[in-house]
Protein backbone atom coordinates (compact mmCIF):
# COMPACT_ATOMS: atom_id res chain seq x y z
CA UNK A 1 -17.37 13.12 -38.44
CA UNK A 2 -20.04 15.53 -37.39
CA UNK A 3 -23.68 15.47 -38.81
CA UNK A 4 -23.06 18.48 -40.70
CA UNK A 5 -20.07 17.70 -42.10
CA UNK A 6 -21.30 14.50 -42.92
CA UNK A 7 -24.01 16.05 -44.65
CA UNK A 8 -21.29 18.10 -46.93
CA UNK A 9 -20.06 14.94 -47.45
CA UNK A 10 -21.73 14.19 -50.82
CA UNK A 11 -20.76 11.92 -53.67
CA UNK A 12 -20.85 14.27 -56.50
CA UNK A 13 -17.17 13.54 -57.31
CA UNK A 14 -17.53 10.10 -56.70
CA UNK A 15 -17.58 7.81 -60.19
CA UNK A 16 -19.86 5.45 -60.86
CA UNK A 17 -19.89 2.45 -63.24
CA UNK A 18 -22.31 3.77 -65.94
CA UNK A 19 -22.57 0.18 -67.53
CA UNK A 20 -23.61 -1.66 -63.77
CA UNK A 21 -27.03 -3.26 -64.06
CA UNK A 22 -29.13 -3.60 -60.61
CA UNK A 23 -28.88 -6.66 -59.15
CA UNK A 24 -32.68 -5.83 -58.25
CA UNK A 25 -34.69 -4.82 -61.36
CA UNK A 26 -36.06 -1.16 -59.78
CA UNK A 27 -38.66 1.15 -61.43
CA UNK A 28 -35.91 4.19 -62.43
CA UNK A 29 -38.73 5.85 -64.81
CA UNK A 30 -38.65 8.90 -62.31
CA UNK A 31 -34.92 8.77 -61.53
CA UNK A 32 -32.63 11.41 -63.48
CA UNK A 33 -30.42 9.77 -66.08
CA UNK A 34 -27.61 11.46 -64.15
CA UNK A 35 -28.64 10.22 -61.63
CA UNK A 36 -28.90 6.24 -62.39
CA UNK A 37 -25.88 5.28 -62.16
CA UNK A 38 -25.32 6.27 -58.42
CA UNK A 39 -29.12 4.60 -57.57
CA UNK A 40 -28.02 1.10 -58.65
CA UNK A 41 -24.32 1.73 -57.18
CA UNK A 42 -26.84 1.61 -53.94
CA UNK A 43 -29.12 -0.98 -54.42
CA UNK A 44 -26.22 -3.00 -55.43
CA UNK A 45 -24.41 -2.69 -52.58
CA UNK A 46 -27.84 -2.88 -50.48
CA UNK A 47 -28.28 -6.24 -52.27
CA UNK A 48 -25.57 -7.86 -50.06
CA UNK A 49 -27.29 -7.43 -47.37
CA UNK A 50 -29.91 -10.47 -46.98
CA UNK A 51 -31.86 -8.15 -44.55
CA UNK A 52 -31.58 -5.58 -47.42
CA UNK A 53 -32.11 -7.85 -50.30
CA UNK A 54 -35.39 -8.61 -49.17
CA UNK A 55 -36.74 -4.65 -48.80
CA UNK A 56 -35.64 -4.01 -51.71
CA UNK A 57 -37.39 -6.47 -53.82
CA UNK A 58 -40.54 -6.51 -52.23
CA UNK A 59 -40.48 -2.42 -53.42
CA UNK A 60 -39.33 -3.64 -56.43
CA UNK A 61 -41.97 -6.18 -57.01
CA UNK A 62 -44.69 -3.64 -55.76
CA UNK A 63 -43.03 -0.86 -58.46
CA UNK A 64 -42.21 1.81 -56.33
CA UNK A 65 -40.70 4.54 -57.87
CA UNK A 66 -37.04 4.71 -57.01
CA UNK A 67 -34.98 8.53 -57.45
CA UNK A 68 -33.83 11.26 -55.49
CA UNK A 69 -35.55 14.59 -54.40
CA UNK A 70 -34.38 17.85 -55.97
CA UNK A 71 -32.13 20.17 -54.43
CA UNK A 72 -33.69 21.40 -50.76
CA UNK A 73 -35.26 19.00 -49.21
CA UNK A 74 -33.33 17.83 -45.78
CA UNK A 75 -34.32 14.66 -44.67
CA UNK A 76 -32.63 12.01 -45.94
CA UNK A 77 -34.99 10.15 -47.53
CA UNK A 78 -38.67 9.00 -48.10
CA UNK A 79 -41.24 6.07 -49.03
CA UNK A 80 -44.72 7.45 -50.22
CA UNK A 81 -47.44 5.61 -50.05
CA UNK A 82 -49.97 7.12 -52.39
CA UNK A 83 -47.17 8.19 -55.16
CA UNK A 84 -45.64 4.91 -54.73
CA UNK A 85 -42.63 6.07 -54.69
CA UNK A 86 -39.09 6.16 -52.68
CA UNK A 87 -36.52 9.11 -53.04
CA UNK A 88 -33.30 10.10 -51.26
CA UNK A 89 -31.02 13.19 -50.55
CA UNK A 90 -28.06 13.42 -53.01
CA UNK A 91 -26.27 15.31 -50.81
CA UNK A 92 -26.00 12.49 -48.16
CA UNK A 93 -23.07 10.16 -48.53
CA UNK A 94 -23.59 6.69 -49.81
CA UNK A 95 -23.19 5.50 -46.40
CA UNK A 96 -25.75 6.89 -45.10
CA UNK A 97 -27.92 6.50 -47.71
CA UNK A 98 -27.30 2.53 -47.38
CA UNK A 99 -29.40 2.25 -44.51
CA UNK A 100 -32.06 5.09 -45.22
CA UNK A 101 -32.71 3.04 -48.57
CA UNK A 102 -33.09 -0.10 -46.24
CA UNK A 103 -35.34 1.73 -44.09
CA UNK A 104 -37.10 3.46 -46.85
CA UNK A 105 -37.85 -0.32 -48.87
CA UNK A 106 -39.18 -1.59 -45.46
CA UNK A 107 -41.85 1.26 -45.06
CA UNK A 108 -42.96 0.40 -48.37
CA UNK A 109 -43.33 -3.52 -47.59
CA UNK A 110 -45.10 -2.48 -44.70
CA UNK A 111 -47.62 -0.13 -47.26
CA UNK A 112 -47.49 -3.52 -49.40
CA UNK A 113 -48.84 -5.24 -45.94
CA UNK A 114 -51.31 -2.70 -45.51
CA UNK A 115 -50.33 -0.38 -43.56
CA UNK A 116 -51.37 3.36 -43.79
CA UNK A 117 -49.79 6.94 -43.27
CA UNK A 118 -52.58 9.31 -43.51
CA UNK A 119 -53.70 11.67 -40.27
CA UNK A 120 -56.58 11.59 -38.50
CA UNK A 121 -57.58 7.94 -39.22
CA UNK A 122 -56.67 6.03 -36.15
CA UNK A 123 -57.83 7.49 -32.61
CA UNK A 124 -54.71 9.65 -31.02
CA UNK A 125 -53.45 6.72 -29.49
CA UNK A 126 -54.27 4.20 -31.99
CA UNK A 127 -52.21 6.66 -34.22
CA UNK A 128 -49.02 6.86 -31.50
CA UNK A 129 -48.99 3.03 -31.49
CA UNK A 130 -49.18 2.70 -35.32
CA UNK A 131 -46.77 5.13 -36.67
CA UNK A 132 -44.31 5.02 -34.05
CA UNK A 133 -44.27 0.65 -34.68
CA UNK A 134 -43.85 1.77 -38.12
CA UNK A 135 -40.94 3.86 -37.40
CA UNK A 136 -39.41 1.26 -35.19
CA UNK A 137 -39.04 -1.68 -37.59
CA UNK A 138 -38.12 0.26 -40.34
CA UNK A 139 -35.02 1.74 -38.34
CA UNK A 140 -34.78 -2.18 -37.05
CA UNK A 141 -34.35 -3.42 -40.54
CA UNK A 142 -31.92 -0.40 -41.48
CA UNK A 143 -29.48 -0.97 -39.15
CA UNK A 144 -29.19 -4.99 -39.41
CA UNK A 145 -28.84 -4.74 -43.06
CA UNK A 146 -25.94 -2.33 -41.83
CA UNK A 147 -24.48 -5.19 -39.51
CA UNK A 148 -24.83 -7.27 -42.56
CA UNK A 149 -22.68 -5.49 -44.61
CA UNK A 150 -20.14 -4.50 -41.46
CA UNK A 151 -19.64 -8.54 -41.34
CA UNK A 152 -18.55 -8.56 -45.32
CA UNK A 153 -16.61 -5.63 -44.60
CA UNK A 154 -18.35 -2.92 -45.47
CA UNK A 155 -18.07 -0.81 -42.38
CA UNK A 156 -19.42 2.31 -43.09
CA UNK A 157 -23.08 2.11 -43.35
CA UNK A 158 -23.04 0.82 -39.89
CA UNK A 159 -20.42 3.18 -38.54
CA UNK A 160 -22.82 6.30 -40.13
CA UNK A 161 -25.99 4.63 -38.24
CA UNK A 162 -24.41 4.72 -34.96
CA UNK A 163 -23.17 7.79 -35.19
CA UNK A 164 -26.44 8.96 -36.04
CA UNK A 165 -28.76 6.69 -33.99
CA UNK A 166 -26.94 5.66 -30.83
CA UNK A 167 -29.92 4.44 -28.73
CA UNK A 168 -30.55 2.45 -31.28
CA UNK A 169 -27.32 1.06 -31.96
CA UNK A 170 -26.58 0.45 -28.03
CA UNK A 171 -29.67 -1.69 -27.86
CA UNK A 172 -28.91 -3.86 -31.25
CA UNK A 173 -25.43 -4.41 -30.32
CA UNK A 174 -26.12 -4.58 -26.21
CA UNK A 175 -28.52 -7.59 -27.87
CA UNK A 176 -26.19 -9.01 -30.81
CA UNK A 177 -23.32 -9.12 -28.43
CA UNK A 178 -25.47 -11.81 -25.55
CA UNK A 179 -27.40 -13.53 -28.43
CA UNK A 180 -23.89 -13.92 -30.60
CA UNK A 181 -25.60 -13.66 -33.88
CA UNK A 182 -28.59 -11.50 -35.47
CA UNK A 183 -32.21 -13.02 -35.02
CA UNK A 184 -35.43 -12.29 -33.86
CA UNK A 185 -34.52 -11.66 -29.99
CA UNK A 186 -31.91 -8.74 -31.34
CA UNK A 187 -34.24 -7.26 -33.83
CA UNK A 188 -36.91 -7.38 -31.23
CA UNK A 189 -34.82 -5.44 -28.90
CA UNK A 190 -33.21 -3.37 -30.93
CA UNK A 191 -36.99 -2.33 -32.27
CA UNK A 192 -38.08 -1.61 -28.05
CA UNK A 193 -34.91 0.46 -28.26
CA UNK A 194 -36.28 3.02 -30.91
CA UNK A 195 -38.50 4.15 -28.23
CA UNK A 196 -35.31 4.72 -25.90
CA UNK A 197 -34.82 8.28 -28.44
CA UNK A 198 -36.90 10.41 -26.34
CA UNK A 199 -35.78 13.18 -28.13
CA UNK A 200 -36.90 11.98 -31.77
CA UNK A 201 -39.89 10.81 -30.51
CA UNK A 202 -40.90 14.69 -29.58
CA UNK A 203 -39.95 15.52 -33.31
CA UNK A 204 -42.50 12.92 -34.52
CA UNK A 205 -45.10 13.70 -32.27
CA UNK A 206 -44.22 17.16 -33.60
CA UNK A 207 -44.35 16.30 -37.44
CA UNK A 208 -47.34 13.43 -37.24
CA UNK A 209 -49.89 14.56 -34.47
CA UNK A 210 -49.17 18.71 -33.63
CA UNK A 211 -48.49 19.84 -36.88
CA UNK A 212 -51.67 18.50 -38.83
CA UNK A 213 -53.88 19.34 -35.61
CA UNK A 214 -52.47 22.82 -35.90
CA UNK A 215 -53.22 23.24 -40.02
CA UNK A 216 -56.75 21.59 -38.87
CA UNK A 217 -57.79 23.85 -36.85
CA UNK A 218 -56.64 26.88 -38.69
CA UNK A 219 -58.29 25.97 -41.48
CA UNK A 220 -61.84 25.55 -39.30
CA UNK A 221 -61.42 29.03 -38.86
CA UNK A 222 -61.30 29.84 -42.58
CA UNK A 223 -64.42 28.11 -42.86
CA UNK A 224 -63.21 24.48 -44.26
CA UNK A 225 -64.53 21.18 -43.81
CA UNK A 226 -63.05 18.89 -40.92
CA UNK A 227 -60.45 16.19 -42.05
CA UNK A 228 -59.13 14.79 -38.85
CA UNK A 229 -61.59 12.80 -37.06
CA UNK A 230 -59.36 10.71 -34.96
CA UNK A 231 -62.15 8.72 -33.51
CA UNK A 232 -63.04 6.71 -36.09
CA UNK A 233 -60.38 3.58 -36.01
CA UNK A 234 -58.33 1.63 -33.84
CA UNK A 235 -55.48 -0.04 -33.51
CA UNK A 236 -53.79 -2.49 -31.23
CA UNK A 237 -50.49 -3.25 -30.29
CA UNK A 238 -50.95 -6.77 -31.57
CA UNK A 239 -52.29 -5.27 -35.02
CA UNK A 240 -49.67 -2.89 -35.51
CA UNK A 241 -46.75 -5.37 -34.82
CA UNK A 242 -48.62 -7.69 -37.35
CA UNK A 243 -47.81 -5.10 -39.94
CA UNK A 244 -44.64 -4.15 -38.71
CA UNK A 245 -42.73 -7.26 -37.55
CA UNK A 246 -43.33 -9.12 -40.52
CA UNK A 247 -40.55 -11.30 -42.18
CA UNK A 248 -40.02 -14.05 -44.40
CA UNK A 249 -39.36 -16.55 -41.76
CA UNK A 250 -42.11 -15.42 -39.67
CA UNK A 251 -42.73 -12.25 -37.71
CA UNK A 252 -39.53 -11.33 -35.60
CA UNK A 253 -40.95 -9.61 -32.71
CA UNK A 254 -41.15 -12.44 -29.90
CA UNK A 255 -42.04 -10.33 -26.69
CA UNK A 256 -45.92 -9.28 -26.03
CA UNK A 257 -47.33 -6.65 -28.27
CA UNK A 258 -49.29 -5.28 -25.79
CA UNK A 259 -46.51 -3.48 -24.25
CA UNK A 260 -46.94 -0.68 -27.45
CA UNK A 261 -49.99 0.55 -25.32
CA UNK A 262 -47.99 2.01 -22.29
CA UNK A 263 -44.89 3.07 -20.62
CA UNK A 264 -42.33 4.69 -23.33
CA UNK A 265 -43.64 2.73 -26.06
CA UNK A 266 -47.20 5.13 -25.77
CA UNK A 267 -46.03 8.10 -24.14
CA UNK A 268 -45.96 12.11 -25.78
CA UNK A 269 -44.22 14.72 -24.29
CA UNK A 270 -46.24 17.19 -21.83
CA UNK A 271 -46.34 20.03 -24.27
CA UNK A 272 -47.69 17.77 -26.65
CA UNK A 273 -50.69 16.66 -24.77
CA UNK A 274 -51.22 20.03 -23.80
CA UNK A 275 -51.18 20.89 -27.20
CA UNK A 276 -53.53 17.84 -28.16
CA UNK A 277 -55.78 18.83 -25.39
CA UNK A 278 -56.18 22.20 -27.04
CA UNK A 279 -56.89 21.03 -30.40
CA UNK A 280 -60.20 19.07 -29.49
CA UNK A 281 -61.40 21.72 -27.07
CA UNK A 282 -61.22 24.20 -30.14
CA UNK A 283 -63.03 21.86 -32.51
CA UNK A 284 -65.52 21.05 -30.09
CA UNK A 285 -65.90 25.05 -29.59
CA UNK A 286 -65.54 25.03 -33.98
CA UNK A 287 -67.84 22.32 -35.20
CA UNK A 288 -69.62 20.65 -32.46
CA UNK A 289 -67.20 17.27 -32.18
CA UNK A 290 -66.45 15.59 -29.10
CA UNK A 291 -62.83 14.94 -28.04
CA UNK A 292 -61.04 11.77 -28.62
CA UNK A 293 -61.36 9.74 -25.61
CA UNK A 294 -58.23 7.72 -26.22
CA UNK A 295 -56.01 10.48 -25.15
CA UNK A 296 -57.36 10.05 -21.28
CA UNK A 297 -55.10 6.41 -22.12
CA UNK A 298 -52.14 8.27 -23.03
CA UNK A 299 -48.84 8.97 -20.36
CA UNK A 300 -46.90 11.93 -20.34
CA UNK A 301 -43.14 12.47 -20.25
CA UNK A 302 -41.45 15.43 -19.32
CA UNK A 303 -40.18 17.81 -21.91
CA UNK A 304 -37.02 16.90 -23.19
CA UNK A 305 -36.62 19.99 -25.67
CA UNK A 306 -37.62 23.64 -26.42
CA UNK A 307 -40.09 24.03 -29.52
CA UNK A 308 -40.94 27.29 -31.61
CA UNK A 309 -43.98 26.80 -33.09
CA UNK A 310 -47.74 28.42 -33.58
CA UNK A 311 -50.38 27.84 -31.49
CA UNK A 312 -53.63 25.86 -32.02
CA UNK A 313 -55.81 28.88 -34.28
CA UNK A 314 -52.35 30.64 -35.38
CA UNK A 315 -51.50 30.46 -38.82
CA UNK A 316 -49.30 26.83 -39.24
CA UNK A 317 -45.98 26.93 -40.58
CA UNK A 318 -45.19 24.62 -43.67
CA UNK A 319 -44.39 20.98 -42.53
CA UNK A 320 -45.06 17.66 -42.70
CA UNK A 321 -48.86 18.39 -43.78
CA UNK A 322 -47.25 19.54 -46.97
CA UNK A 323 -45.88 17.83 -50.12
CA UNK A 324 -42.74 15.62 -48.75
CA UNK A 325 -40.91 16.97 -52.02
CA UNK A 326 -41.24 20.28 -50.18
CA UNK A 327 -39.22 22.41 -48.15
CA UNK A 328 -39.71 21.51 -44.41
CA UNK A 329 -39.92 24.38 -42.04
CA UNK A 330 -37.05 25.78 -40.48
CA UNK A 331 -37.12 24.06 -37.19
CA UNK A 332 -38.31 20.46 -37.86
CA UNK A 333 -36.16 20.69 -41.04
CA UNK A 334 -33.16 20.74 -38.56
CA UNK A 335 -34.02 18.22 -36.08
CA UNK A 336 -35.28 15.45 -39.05
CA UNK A 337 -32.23 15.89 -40.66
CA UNK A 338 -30.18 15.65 -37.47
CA UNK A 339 -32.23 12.67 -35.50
CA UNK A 340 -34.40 10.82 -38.25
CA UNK A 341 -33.47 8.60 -41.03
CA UNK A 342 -36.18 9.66 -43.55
């Protein structure tokens, strides 16, 4: 099934057992009564997942929010960490929404553990390394609670993810296959293979460095206050995997963190450095600020797709920078929803 079929594929017509009680006790206060009955028909099936049990009650415990966004908004789901809440599409199919749930609980844990989502705190790189970790265990936690449930026979959560993410999938089951059972050598693999989606890793870099640079420096020109400072914080790849990698049995990711600092695991697209580039030398030119040094740390990858967007001083397009219960703009609305589970 293609991506947008999949996506036609809702569950409107589907019935739901009105008098089912979550298995997990989640905070519903902001969830539509409509729409109750189809959130616990999730978490319940979620539950049977040990990988998934455990997201879901540490954002339980923690009182996220749990609902879905209004009509609109394209990307399947997402965990804030200021409105505490988490929200998914309706008009994904439970399936999919299995695994974005999964990956939506672990992002809050990883709030819970202190991590942090806001722009402009962490040095360029520092930022790169964070987020992208972030990204990585999240989707590493999604798709073994998905193998979870494939091995009690529910098959399509996983079937969905691998449709959806297949460099992901190939490196948890290249892994799961030679290790014969899921532990902390497959999830640590099948995290390193996030980084293998060279493709999604443009559209974050897009969303979580370009866009926000781009609405910075606009708004320098209309005579605002800086936000992004960029040089302020840092963070290892030691740190981040601290926050990331975390489990109940210990934290999963056995190889050396310090490989997050180079190679794929670091690297932005050459448009996107040139882009970067362009940012500081405008602020400089703006308010006086030096560049972030970090980025003279940072490899470069060749282009791997064609991107319509302003340039730095052109008026920004609505994105990321806005409210996530808005509208995305056209173009990063269709890659999210076709490459990202959030």
């Amino acid at each position: 099934m293609n991506i947008l079929n999949e996506a036609l594929n809702t569950n409107k017509t589907a019935s739901y057992d009105a008098s089912q009680k979550p298995v997990v006790d989640i905070n519903m206060t902001e969830c539509k009564e409509e729409d109750k009955a189809r959130m616990i028909a999730l978490v319940n099936r979620l539950s049977k997942s040990p990988c998934g049990l455990e997201t879901l009650q540490i954002a339980a415990e923690n009182d996220f929010k749990f609902s879905f966004f209004e009509p609109g908004v394209r990307c399947c789901g997402a965990c804030d960490e200021a409105g505490h809440w988490v929200r998914l599409n309706p008009n994904e199919s439970d399936d999919k929404l299995v695994g974005t749930l999964c990956h939506e609980c672990r992002h809050a844990g990883q709030f819970v553990r202190g991590a942090h989502e806001a722009f402009g705190v962490l040095d360029v790189r520092s930022e790169l390394i964070s987020f992208r970790a972030m990204e990585a265990d999240a989707q590493t936690y999604a798709v073994t609670a998905c193998k979870e449930l494939q091995q009690l026979g529910d098959k399509g959560p996983y079937s969905i993810f691998k449709d959806r993410y297949p460099e992901i999938e190939a490196a948890f089951d290249k892994s799961f296959q030679k290790e014969g059972k899921i532990n902390h050598q497959v999830m640590t693999d099948t995290f390193e293979g996030w980084y293998d989606q060279k493709r999604t890793k443009t559209v974050y870099e897009e969303a979580y460095q370009i866009e926000p640079m781009t609405k910075e420096i606009y708004d320098l020109m209309q005579g605002k206050e800086p936000t992004l400072f960029y040089n302020k914080q840092t963070m290892s790849g030691k740190e981040a995997i601290a926050l990331a990698g975390w489990t109940k049995d210990g934290n999963y990711y056995v190889n050396d963190p310090d490989r997050l600092e180079s190679g794929k695991f670091l690297d932005v697209a050459e448009q996107a450095m040139s882009d970067m580039k362009d940012f500081f030398k405008l602020r400089k030119q703006l308010t006086g600020m030096e560049a972030d040094p970090s980025l003279d740390k940072i490899p470069t990858r060749p282009d791997t797709m064609i991107r319509e967007r302003p340039k730095m001083g052109e008026k920004p397009m609505a994105g990321m920078f806005e409210k996530k219960e808005q509208k995305l703009n056209p173009v990063m609305n269709k890659l999210l929803a076709a490459r990202m589970g959030r």
